[in-house]
Tab-separated table of C-alpha atoms and ligand atoms in Angstrom:
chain	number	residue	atom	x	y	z
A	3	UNK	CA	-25.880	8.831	-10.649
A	4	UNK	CA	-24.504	5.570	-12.212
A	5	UNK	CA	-24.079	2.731	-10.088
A	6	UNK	CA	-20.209	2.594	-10.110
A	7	UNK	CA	-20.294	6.698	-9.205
A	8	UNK	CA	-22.373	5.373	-6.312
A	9	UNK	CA	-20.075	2.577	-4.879
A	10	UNK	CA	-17.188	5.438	-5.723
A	11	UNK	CA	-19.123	8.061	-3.584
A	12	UNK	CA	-19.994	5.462	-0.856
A	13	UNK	CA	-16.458	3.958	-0.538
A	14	UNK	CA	-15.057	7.400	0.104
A	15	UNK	CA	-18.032	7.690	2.846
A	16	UNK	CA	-16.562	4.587	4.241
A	17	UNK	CA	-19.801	2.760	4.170
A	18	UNK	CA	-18.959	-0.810	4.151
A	19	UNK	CA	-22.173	-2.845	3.782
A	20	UNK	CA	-23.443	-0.036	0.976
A	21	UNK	CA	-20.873	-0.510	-1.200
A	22	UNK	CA	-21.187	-4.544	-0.495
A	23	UNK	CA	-24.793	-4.239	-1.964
A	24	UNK	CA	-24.006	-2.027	-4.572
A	25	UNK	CA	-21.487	-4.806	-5.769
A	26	UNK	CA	-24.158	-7.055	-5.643
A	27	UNK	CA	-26.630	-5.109	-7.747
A	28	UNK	CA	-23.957	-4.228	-10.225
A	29	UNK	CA	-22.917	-7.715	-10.922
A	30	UNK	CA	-26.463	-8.740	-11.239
A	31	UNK	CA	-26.348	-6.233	-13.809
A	32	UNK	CA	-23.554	-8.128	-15.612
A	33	UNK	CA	-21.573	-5.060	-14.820
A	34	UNK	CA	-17.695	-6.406	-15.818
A	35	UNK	CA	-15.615	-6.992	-12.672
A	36	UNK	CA	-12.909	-5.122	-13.326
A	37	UNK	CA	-15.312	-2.283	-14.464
A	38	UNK	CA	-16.822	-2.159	-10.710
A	39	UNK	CA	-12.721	-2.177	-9.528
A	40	UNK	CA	-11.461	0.645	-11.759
A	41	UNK	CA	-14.312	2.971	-11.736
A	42	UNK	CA	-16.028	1.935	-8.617
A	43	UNK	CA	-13.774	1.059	-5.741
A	44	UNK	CA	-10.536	2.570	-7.188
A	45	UNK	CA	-11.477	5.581	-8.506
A	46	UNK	CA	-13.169	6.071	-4.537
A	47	UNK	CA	-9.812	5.662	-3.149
A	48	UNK	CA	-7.832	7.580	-5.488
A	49	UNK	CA	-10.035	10.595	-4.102
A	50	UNK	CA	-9.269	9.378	-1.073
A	51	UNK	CA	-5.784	9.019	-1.491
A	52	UNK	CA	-5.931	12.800	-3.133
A	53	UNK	CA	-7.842	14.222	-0.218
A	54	UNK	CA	-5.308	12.670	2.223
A	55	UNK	CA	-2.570	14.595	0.598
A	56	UNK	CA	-4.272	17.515	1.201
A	57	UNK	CA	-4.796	16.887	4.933
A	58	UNK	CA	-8.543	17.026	3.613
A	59	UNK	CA	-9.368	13.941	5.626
A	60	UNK	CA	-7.292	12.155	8.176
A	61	UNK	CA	-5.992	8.807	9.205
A	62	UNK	CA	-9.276	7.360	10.727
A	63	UNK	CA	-11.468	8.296	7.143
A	64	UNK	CA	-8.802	6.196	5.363
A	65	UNK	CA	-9.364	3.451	7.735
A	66	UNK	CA	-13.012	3.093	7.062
A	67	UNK	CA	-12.689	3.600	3.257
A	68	UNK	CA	-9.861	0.991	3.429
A	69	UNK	CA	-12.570	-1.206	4.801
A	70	UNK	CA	-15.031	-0.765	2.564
A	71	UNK	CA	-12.151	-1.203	-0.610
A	72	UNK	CA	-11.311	-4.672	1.279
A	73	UNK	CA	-15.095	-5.854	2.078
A	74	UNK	CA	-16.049	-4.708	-1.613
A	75	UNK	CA	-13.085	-5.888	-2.986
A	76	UNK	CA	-13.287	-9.789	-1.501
A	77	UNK	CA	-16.905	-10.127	-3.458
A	78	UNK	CA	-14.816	-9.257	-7.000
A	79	UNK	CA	-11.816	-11.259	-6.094
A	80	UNK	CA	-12.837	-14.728	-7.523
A	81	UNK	CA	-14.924	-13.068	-10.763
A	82	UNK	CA	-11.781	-11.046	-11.143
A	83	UNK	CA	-9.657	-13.998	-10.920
A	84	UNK	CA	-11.850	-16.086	-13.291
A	85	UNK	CA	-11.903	-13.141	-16.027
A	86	UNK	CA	-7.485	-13.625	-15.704
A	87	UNK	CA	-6.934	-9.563	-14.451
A	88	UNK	CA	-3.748	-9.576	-13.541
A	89	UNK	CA	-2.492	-7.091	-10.643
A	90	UNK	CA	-0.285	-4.577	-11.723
A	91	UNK	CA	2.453	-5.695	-9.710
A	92	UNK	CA	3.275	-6.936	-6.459
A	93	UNK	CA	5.631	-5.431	-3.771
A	94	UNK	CA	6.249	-6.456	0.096
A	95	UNK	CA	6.202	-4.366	2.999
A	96	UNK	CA	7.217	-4.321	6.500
A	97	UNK	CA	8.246	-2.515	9.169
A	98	UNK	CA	12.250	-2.840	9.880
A	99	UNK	CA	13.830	-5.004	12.626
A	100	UNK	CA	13.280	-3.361	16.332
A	101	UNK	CA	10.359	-1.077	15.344
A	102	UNK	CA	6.240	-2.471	16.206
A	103	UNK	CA	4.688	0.629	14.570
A	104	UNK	CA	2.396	-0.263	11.963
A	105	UNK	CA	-0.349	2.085	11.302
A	106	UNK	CA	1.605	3.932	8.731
A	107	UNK	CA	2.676	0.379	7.510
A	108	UNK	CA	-1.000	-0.686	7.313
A	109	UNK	CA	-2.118	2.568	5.875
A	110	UNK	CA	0.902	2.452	2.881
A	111	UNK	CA	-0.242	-1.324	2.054
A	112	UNK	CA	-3.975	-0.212	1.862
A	113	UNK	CA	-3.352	2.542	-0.228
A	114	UNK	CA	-1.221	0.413	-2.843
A	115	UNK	CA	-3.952	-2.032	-2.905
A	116	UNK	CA	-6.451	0.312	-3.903
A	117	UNK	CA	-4.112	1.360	-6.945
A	118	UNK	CA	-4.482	-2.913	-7.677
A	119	UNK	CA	-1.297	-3.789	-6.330
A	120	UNK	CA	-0.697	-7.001	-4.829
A	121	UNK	CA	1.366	-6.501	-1.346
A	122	UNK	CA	2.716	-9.100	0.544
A	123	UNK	CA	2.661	-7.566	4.367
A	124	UNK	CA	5.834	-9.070	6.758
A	125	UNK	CA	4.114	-6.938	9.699
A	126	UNK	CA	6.492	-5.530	11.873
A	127	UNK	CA	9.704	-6.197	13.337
A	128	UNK	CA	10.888	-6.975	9.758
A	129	UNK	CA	14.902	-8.795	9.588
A	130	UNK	CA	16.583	-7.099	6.115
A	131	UNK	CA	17.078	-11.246	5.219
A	132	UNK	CA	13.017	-11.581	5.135
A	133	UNK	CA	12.129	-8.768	2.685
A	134	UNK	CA	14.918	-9.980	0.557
A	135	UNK	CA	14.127	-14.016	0.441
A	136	UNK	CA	10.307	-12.731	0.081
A	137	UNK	CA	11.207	-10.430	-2.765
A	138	UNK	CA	12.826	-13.271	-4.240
A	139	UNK	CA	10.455	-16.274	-3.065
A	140	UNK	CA	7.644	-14.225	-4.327
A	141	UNK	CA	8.647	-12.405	-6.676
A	142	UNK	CA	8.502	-8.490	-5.713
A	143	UNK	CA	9.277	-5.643	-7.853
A	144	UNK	CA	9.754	-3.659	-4.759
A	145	UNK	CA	10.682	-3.747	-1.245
A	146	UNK	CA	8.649	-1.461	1.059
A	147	UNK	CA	10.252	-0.189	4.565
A	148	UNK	CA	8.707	1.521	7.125
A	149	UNK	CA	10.305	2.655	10.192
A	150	UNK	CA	9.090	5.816	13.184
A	151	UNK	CA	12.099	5.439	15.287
A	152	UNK	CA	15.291	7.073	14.276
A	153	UNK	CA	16.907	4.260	15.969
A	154	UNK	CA	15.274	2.135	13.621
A	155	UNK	CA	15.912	3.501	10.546
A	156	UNK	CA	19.404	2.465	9.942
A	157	UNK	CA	17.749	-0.763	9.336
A	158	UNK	CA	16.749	0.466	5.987
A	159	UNK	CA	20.185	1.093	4.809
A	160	UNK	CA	20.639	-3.081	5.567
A	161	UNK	CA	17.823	-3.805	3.943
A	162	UNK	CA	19.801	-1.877	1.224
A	163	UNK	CA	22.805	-3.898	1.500
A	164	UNK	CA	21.469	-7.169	1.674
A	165	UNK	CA	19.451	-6.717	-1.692
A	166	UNK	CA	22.738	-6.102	-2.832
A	167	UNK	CA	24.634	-9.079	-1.345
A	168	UNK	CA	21.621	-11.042	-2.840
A	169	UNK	CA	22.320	-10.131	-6.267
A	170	UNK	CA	19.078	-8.504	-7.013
A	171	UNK	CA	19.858	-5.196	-6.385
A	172	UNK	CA	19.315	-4.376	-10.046
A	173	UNK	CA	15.685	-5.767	-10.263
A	174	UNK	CA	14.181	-4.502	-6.669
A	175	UNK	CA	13.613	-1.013	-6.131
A	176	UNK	CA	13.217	0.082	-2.651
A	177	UNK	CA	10.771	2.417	-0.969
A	178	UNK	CA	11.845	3.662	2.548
A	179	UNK	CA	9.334	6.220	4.407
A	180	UNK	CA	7.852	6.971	8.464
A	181	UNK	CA	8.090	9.996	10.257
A	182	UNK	CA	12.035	10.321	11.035
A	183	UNK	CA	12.863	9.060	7.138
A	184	UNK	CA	14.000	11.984	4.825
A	185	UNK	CA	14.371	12.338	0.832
A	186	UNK	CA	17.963	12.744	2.291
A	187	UNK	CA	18.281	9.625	4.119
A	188	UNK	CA	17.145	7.985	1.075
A	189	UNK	CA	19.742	8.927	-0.942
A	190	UNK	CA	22.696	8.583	1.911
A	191	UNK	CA	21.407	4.820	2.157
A	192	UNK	CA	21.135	4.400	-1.965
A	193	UNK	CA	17.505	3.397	-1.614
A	194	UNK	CA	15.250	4.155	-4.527
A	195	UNK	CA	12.311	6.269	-3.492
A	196	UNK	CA	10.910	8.192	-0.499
A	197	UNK	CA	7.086	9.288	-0.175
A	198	UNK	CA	6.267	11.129	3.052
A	199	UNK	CA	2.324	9.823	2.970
A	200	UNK	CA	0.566	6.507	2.025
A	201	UNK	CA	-0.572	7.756	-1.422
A	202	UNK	CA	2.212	9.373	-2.939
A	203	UNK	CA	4.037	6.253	-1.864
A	204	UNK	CA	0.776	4.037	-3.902
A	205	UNK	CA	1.510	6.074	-6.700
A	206	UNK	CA	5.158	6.073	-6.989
A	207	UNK	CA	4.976	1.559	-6.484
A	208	UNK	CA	2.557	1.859	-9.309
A	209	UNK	CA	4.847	4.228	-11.820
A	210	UNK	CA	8.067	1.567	-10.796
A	211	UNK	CA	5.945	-1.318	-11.493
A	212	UNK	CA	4.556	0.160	-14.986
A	213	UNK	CA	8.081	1.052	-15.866
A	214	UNK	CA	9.313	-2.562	-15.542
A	215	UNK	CA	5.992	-4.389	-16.806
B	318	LIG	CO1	5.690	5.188	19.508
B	318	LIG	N1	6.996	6.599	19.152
B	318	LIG	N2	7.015	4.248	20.605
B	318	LIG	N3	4.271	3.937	19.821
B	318	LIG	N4	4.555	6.409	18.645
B	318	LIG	C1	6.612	7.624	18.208
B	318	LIG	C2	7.039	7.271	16.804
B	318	LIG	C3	7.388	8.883	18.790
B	318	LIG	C4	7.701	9.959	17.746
B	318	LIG	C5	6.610	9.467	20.002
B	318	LIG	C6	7.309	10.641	20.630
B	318	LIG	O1	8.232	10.503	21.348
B	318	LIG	N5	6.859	11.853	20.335
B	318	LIG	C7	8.670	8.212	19.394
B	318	LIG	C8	9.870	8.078	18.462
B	318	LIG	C9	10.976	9.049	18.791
B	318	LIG	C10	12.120	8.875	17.897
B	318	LIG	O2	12.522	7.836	17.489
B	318	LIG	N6	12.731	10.006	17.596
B	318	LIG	C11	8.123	6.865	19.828
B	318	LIG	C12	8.714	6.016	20.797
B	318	LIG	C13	9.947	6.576	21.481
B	318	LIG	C14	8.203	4.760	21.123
B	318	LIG	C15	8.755	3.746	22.134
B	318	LIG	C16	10.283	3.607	22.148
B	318	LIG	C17	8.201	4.185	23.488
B	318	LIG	C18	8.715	3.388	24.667
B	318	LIG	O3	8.424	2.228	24.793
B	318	LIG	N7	9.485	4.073	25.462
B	318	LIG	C19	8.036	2.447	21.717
B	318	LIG	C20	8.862	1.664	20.681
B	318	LIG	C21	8.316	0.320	20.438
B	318	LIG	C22	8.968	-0.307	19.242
B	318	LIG	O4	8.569	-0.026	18.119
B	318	LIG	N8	9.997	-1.103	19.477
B	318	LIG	C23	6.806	2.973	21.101
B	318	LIG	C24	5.596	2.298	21.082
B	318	LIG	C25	4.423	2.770	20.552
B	318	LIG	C26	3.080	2.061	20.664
B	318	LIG	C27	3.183	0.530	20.637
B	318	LIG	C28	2.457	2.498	21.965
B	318	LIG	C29	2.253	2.716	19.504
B	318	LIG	C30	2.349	1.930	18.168
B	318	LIG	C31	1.087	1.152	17.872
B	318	LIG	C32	1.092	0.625	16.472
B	318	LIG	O5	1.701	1.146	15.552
B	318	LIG	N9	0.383	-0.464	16.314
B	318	LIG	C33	3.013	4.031	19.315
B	318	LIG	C34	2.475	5.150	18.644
B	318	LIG	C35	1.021	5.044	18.228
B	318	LIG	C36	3.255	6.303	18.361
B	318	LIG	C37	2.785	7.638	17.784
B	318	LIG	C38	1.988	8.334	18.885
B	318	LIG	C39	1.932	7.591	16.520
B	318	LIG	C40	2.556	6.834	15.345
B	318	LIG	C41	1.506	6.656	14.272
B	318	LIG	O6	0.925	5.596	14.131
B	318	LIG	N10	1.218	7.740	13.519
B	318	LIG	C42	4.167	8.351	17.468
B	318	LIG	C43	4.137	9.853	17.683
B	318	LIG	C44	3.637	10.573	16.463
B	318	LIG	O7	3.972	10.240	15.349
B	318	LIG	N11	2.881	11.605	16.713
B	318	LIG	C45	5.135	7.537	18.212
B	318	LIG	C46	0.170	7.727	12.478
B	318	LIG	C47	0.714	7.098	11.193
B	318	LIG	C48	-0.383	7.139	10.128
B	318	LIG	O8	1.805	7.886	10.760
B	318	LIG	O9	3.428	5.941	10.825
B	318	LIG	O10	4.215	8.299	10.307
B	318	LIG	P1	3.195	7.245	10.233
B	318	LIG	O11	2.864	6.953	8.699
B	318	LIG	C49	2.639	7.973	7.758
B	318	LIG	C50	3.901	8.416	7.005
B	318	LIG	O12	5.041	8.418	7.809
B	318	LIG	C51	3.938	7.482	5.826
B	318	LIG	O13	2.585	7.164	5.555
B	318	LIG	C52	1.775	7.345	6.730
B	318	LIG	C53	0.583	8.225	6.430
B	318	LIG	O14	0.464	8.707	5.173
B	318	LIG	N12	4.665	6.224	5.872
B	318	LIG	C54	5.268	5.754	4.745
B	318	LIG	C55	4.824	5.316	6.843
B	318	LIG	N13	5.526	4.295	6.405
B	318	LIG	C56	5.807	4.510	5.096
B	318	LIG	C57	6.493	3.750	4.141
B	318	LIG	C58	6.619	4.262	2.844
B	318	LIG	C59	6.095	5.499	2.518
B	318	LIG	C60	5.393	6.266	3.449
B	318	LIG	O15	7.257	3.625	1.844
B	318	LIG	C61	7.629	2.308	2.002
């Protein structure tokens, strides 16, 4: 098995300090940096990311592959930075005003950031005004909400509206999903996209940000 297929394999295991060493050998190999991302760490949480859909592994196996993408990840971050990858976009997340569930939150940003997406994370308890002055401070494609309470949720529709008021309406997209949010809701609040899991929600950030690149 080739080294990458090994940090790939060992990701998806979750084993942290593994894949750390593997990095290690492989750039002592002069292995490129953005090889060991793509085909190493990525393509390990892709099949994560797959197998998640499926309900083929659960919540705390993402965690611990999550862990091992971020531990594995901070060794290629300056070589990556030297060798001028770019990410392929960058988005911020949050969940809305009122609501201090984050797992979901924390699992969506993970995911994008194994598909090499830069995410700028507002945590909870999220004001519409912040994801729109950070989507324009920092320049964000997208605006991610998350919200579990359906007393909550209307929050998403302001987020809607103050993107709006803000003029930049026609640059941002913006995701909504959490347990109560429906492809319905979406569309009665004229938000862009809703993903009912971390991954498909990764992979639709990634098609948005590929479509305005
Ligand atoms: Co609360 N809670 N909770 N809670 N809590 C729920 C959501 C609830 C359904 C429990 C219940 O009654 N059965 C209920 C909501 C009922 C409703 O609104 N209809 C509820 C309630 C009522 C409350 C409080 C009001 C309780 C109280 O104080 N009386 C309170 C509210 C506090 C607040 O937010 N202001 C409260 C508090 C808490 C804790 C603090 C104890 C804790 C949160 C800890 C934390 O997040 N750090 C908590 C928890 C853990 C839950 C449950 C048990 C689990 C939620 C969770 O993390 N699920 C939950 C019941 C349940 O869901 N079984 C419940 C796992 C997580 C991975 O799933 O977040 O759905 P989820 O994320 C998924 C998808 O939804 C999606 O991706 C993830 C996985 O693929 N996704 C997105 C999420 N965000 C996305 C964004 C996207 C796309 C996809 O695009 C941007």
């Amino acid at each position: 098995m080739s080294i990458l297929s090994e940090i790939s394999e060992n990701l998806q295991k979750g084993k942290a300090k593994i894949v750390k060493e593997l990095i290690k050998q492989a750039i002592d190999e002069g292995i490129p940096a953005q090889d060991i991302l793509e085909q190493g760490l990525l393509a390990g949480m892709d099949v994560v990311g797959e197998k998640f859909k499926k309900n083929e592994v659960f919540v705390p196996e993402v965690l611990v592959a999550a862990r091992a993408m971020n531990m594995g990840s901070e060794l290629l971050k300056p070589l990556l930075a030297e060798s001028g990858v770019e990410a392929i976009g960058r988005v911020c997340i949050g969940t809305v005003k009122g609501d201090l569930h984050d797992i979901g939150k924390n699992l969506v940003k993970m995911m994008m950031e194994g598909k090499g997406l830069e995410v700028v994370d507002l945590g909870t308890d999220v004001k519409p005004e912040t994801y729109v002055k950070t989507a324009i401070d920092q320049n964000c494609q997208i605006i991610c909400c998350s919200a579990l309470l359906t007393t909550t949720m209307p929050v998403m529709g302001e987020v809607v509206k103050e993107a709006e008021k803000a003029g930049i309406r026609h640059k941002v997209k913006i995701m909504v999903g959490g347990a109560p949010v429906t492809e319905t809701f979406c569309r009665q609040i004229g938000a862009d996209k809703y993903t009912a899991d971390a991954a498909s929600a990764a992979d639709a950030a990634v098609e948005f940000c590929r479509a305005t690149a």
